[in-house]
mmCIF file of C-alpha atoms in Angstrom:
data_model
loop_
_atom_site.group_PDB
_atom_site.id
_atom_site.type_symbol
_atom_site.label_atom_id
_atom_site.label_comp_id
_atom_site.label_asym_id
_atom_site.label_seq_id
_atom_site.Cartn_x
_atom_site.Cartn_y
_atom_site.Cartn_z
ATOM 1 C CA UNK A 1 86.835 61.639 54.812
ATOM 2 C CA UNK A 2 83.014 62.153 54.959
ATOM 3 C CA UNK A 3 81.919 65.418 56.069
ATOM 4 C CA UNK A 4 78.636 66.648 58.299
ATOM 5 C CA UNK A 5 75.861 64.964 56.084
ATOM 6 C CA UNK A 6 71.976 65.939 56.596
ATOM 7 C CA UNK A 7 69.235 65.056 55.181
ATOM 8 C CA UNK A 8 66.198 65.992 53.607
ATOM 9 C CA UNK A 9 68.017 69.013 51.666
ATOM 10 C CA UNK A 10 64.877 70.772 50.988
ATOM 11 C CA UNK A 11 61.080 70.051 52.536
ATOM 12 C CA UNK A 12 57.942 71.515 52.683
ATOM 13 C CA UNK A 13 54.958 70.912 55.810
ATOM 14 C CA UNK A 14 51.681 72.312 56.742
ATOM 15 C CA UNK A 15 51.582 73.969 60.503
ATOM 16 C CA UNK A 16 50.512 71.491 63.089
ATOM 17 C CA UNK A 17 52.560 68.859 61.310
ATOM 18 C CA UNK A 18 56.016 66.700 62.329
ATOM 19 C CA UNK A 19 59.056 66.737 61.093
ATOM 20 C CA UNK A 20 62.302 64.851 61.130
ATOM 21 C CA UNK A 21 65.761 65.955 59.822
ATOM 22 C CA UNK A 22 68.729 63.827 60.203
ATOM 23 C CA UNK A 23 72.319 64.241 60.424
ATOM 24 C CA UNK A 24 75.304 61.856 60.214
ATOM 25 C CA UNK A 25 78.998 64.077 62.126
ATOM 26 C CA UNK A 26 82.161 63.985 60.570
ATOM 27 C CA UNK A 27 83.694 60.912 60.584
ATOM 28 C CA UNK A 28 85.417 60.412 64.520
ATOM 29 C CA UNK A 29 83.292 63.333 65.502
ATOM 30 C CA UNK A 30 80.719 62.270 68.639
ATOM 31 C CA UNK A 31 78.995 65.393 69.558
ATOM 32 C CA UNK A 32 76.228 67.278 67.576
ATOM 33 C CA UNK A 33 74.594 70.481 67.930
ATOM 34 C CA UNK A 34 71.433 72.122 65.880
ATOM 35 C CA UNK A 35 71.336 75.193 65.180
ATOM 36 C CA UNK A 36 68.235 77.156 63.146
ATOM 37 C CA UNK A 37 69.195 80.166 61.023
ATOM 38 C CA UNK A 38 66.204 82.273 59.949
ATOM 39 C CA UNK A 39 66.740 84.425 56.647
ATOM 40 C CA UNK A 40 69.005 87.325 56.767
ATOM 41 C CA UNK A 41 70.426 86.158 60.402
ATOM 42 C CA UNK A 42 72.898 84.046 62.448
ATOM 43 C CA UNK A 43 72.380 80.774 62.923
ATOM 44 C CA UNK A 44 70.401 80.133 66.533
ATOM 45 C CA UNK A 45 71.535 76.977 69.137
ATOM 46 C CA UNK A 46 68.764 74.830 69.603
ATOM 47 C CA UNK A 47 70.563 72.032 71.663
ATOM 48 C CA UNK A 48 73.532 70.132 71.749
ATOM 49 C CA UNK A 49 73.946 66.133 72.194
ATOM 50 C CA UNK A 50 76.859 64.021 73.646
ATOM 51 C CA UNK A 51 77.267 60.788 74.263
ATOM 52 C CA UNK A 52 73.315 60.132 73.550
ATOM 53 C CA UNK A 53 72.103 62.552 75.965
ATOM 54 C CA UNK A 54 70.907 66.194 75.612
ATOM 55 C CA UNK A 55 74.072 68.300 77.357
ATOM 56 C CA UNK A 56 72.925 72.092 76.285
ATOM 57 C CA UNK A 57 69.785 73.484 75.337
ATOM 58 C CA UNK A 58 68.601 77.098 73.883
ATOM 59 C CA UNK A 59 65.699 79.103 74.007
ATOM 60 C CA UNK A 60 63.830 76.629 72.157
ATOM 61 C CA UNK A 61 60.172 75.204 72.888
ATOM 62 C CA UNK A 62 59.675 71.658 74.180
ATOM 63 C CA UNK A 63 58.286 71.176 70.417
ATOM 64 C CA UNK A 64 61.970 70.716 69.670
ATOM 65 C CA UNK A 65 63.246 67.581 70.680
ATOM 66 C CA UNK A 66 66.334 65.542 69.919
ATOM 67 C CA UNK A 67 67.989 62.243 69.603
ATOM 68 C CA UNK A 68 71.576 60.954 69.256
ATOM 69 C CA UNK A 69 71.903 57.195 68.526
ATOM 70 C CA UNK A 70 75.088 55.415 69.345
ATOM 71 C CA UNK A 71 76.814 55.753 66.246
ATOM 72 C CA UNK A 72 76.556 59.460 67.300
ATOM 73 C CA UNK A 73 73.798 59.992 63.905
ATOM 74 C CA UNK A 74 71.425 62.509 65.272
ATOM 75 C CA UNK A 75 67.950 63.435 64.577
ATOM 76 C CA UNK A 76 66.050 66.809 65.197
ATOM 77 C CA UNK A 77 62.053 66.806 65.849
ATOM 78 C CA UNK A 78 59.964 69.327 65.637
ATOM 79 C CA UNK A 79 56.437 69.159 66.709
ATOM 80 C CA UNK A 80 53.385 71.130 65.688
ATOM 81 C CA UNK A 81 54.982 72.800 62.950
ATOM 82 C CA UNK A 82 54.489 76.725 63.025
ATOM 83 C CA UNK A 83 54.866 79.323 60.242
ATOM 84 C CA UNK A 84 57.895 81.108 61.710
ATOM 85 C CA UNK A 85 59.378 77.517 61.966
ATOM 86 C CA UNK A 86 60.462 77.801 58.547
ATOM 87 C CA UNK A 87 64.125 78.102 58.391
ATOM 88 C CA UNK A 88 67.481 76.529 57.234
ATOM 89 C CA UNK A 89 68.407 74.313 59.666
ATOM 90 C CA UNK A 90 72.083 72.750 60.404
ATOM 91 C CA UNK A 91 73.644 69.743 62.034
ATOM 92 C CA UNK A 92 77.530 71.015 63.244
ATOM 93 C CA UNK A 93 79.903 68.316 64.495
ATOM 94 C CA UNK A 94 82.470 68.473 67.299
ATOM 95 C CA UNK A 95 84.791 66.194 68.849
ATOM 96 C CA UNK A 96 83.794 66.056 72.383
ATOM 97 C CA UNK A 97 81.067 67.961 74.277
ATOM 98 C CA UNK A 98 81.129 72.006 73.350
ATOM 99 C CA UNK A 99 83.217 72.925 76.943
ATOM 100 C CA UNK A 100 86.002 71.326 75.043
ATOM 101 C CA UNK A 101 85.948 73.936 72.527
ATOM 102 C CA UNK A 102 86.545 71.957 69.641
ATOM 103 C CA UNK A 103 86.091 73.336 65.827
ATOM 104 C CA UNK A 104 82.685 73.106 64.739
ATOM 105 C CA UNK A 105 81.701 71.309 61.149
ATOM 106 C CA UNK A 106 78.853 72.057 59.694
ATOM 107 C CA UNK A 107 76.414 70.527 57.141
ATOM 108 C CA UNK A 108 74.955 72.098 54.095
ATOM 109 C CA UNK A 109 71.619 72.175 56.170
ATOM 110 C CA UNK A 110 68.089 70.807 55.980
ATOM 111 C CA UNK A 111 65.992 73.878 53.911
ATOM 112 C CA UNK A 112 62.072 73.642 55.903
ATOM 113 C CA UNK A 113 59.079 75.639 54.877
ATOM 114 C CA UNK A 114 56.191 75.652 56.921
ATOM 115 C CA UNK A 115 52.766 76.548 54.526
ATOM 116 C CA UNK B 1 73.531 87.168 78.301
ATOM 117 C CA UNK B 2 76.396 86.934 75.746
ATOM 118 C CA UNK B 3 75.811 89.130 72.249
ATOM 119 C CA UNK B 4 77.865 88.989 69.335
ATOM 120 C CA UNK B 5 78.004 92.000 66.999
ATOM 121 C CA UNK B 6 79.520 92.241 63.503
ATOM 122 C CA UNK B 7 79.996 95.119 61.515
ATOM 123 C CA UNK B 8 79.533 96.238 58.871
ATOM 124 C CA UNK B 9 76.209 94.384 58.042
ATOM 125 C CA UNK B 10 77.728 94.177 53.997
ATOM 126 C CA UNK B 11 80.580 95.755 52.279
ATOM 127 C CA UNK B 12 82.041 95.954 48.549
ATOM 128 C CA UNK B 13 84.972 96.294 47.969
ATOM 129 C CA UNK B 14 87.233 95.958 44.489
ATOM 130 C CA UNK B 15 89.241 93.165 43.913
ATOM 131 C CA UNK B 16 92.652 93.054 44.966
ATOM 132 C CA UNK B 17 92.204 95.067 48.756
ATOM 133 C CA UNK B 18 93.263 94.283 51.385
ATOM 134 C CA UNK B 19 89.658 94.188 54.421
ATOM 135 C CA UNK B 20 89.382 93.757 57.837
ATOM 136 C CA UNK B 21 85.787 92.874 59.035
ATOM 137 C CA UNK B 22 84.774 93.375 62.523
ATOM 138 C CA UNK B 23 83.077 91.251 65.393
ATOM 139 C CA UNK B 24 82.600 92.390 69.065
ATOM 140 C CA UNK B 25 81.122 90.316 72.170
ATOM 141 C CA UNK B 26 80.167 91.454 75.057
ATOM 142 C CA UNK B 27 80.976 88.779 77.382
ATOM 143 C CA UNK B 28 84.936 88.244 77.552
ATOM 144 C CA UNK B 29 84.046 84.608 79.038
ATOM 145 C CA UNK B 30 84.104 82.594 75.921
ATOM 146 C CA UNK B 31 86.108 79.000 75.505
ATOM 147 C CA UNK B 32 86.985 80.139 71.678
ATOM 148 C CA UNK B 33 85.964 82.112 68.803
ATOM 149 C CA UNK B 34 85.745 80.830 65.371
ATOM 150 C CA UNK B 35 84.905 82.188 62.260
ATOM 151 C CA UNK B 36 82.837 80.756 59.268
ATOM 152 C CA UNK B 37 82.014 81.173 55.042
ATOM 153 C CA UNK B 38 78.761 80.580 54.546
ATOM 154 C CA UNK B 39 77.641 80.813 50.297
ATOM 155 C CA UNK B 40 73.958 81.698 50.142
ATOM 156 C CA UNK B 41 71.726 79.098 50.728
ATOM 157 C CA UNK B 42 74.253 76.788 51.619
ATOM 158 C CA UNK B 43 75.695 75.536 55.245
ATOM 159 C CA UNK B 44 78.824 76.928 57.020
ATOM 160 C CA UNK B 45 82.350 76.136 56.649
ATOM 161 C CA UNK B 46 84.988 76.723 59.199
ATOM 162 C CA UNK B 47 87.522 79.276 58.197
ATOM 163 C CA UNK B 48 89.734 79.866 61.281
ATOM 164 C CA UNK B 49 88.917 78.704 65.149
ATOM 165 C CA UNK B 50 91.142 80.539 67.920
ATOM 166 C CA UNK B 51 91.220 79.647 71.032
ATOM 167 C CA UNK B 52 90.534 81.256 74.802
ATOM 168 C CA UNK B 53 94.937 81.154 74.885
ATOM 169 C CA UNK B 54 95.826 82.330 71.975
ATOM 170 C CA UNK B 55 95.717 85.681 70.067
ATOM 171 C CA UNK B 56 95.574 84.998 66.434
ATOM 172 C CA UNK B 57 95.665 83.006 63.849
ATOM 173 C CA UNK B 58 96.373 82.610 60.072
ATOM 174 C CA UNK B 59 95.495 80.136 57.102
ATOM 175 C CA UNK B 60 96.651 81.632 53.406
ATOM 176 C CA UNK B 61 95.023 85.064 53.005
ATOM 177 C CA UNK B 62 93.636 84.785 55.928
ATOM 178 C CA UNK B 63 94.312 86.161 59.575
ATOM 179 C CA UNK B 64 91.627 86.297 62.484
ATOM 180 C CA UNK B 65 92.457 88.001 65.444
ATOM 181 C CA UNK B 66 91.163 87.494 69.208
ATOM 182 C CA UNK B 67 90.918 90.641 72.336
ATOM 183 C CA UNK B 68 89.236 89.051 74.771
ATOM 184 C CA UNK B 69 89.925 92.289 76.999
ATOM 185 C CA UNK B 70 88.522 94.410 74.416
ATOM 186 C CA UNK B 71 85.694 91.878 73.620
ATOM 187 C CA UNK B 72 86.678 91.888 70.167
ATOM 188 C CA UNK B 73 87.909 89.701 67.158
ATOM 189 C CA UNK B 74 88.611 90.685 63.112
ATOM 190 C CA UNK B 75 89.097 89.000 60.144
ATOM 191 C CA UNK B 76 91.514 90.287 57.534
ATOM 192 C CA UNK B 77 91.351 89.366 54.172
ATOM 193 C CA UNK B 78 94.446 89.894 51.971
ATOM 194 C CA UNK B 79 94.212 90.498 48.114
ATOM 195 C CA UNK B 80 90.358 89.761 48.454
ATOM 196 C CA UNK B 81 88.830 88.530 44.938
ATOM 197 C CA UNK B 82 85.578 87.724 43.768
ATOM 198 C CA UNK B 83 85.245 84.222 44.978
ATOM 199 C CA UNK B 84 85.534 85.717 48.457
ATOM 200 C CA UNK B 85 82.168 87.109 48.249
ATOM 201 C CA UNK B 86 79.920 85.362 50.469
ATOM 202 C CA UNK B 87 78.450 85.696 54.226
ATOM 203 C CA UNK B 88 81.257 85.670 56.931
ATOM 204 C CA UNK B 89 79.968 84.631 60.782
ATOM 205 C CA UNK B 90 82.132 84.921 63.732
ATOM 206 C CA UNK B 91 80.949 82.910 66.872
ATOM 207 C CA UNK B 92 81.865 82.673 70.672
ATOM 208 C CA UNK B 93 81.383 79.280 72.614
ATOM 209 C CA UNK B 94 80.098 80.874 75.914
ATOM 210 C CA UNK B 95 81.949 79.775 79.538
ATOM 211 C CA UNK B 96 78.645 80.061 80.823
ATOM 212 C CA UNK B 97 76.344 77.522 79.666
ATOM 213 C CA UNK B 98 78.811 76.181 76.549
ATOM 214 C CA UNK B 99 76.341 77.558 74.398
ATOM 215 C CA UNK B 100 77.953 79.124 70.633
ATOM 216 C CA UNK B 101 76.347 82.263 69.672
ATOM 217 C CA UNK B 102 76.620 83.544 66.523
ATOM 218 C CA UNK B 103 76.949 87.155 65.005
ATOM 219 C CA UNK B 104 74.652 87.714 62.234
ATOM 220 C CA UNK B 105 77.281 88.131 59.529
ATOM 221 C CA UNK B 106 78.776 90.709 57.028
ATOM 222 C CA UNK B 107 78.158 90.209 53.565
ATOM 223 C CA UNK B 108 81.142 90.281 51.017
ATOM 224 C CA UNK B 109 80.643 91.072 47.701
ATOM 225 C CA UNK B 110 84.286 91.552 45.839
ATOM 226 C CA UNK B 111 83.847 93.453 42.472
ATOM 227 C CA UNK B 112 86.052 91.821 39.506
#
């Protein structure tokens, strides 16, 4: 049984650029959520996606956007790429939207550095 | 605006005792509360999830406890040993706004 999968592992961007990070849920899992965790801290909600439609959102800029696609594989943009953008970043999976309060899986996280 | 403290920020301990760490929220209107291992560097893995109904619950040496009254949840860990040591993260899914927010985690370091 495959778990949370995300890729890149580790990258490194100059600010002002665009990134992409990827994540494939648990297999029979349909929701996903993104979460950044700075060093030292808790990880922070960025947004959450259900059936291919942004249900929840943090305090995040608009420079944060999202996608699900219909095999519920999810992508995470970032725009404009600042220095304290530079964080681990994880995919969690869920069965059903977070009000069902389902048990969250997480990924082993995509590792960003912003030069 | 739902905050989730844990204490204490770290904590060694020798191998072989018995621990309880701590996490308080201050908004009894959460869905669930789960807690999570997280190895440095690496991503999290679920350790126990209990929900808004129930009070505790328990997988090997491991019991997590839930007072929503209180605002308040623990994690004991009996016989700890040194591959225990890592960051543990408690985390409430919000009623308002099914948003999970996360404590910012006590690290473990069990002495052989």
């Amino acid at each position: 049984d495959a778990g949370v999968t995300q890729s890149p592992t580790h990258l490194i961007k100059t600010r002002g650029q665009q990134v992409t990070l990827r994540c494939s849920p648990k297999s029979g899992h349909d929701t996903v959520s993104w979460y950044q965790q700075a060093l030292g801290q808790g990880p922070q909600f960025i947004f959450q996606y259900y059936e291919e439609e942004e249900r929840q959102r943090g305090n995040f800029p608009d420079r944060f956007s999202g996608h699900q696609y219909p095999n519920y594989s999810s992508e995470l943009n970032v725009n404009a790429l600042l220095l304290g953008d530079s964080a681990l970043y994880l995919c969690a999976s869920s069965l059903g939207p977070l009000e069902l309060a389902g048990e969250l899986f997480f990924g082993e996280g995509s590792r960003l550095t912003v030069l | 605006k739902q905050e989730v403290t844990q204490i204490p920020a770290a904590l060694s301990v020798p191998e072989g005792e018995n621990l309880v760490l701590n996490c308080s929220f201050t908004d009894s209107a959460i869905y669930n509360l789960q807690w999570f291992r997280q190895d440095p560097g690496k991503g999290l893995t679920s350790l126990l999830l209990i929900q808004s109904s129930q009070r505790e619950q328990t997988s090997g040496r491991l019991n997590a406890s839930l007072d929503k009254s209180s605002g308040r949840s623990t994690l004991y860990i009996a016989a700890s040993q040194p591959g225990d040591s890592a960051t543990y993260l408690c985390a409430g899914l919000n009623t308002g706004g099914f948003k999970t927010i996360f404590g910012a985690g006590t690290r473990l370091f069990v002495k052989a």
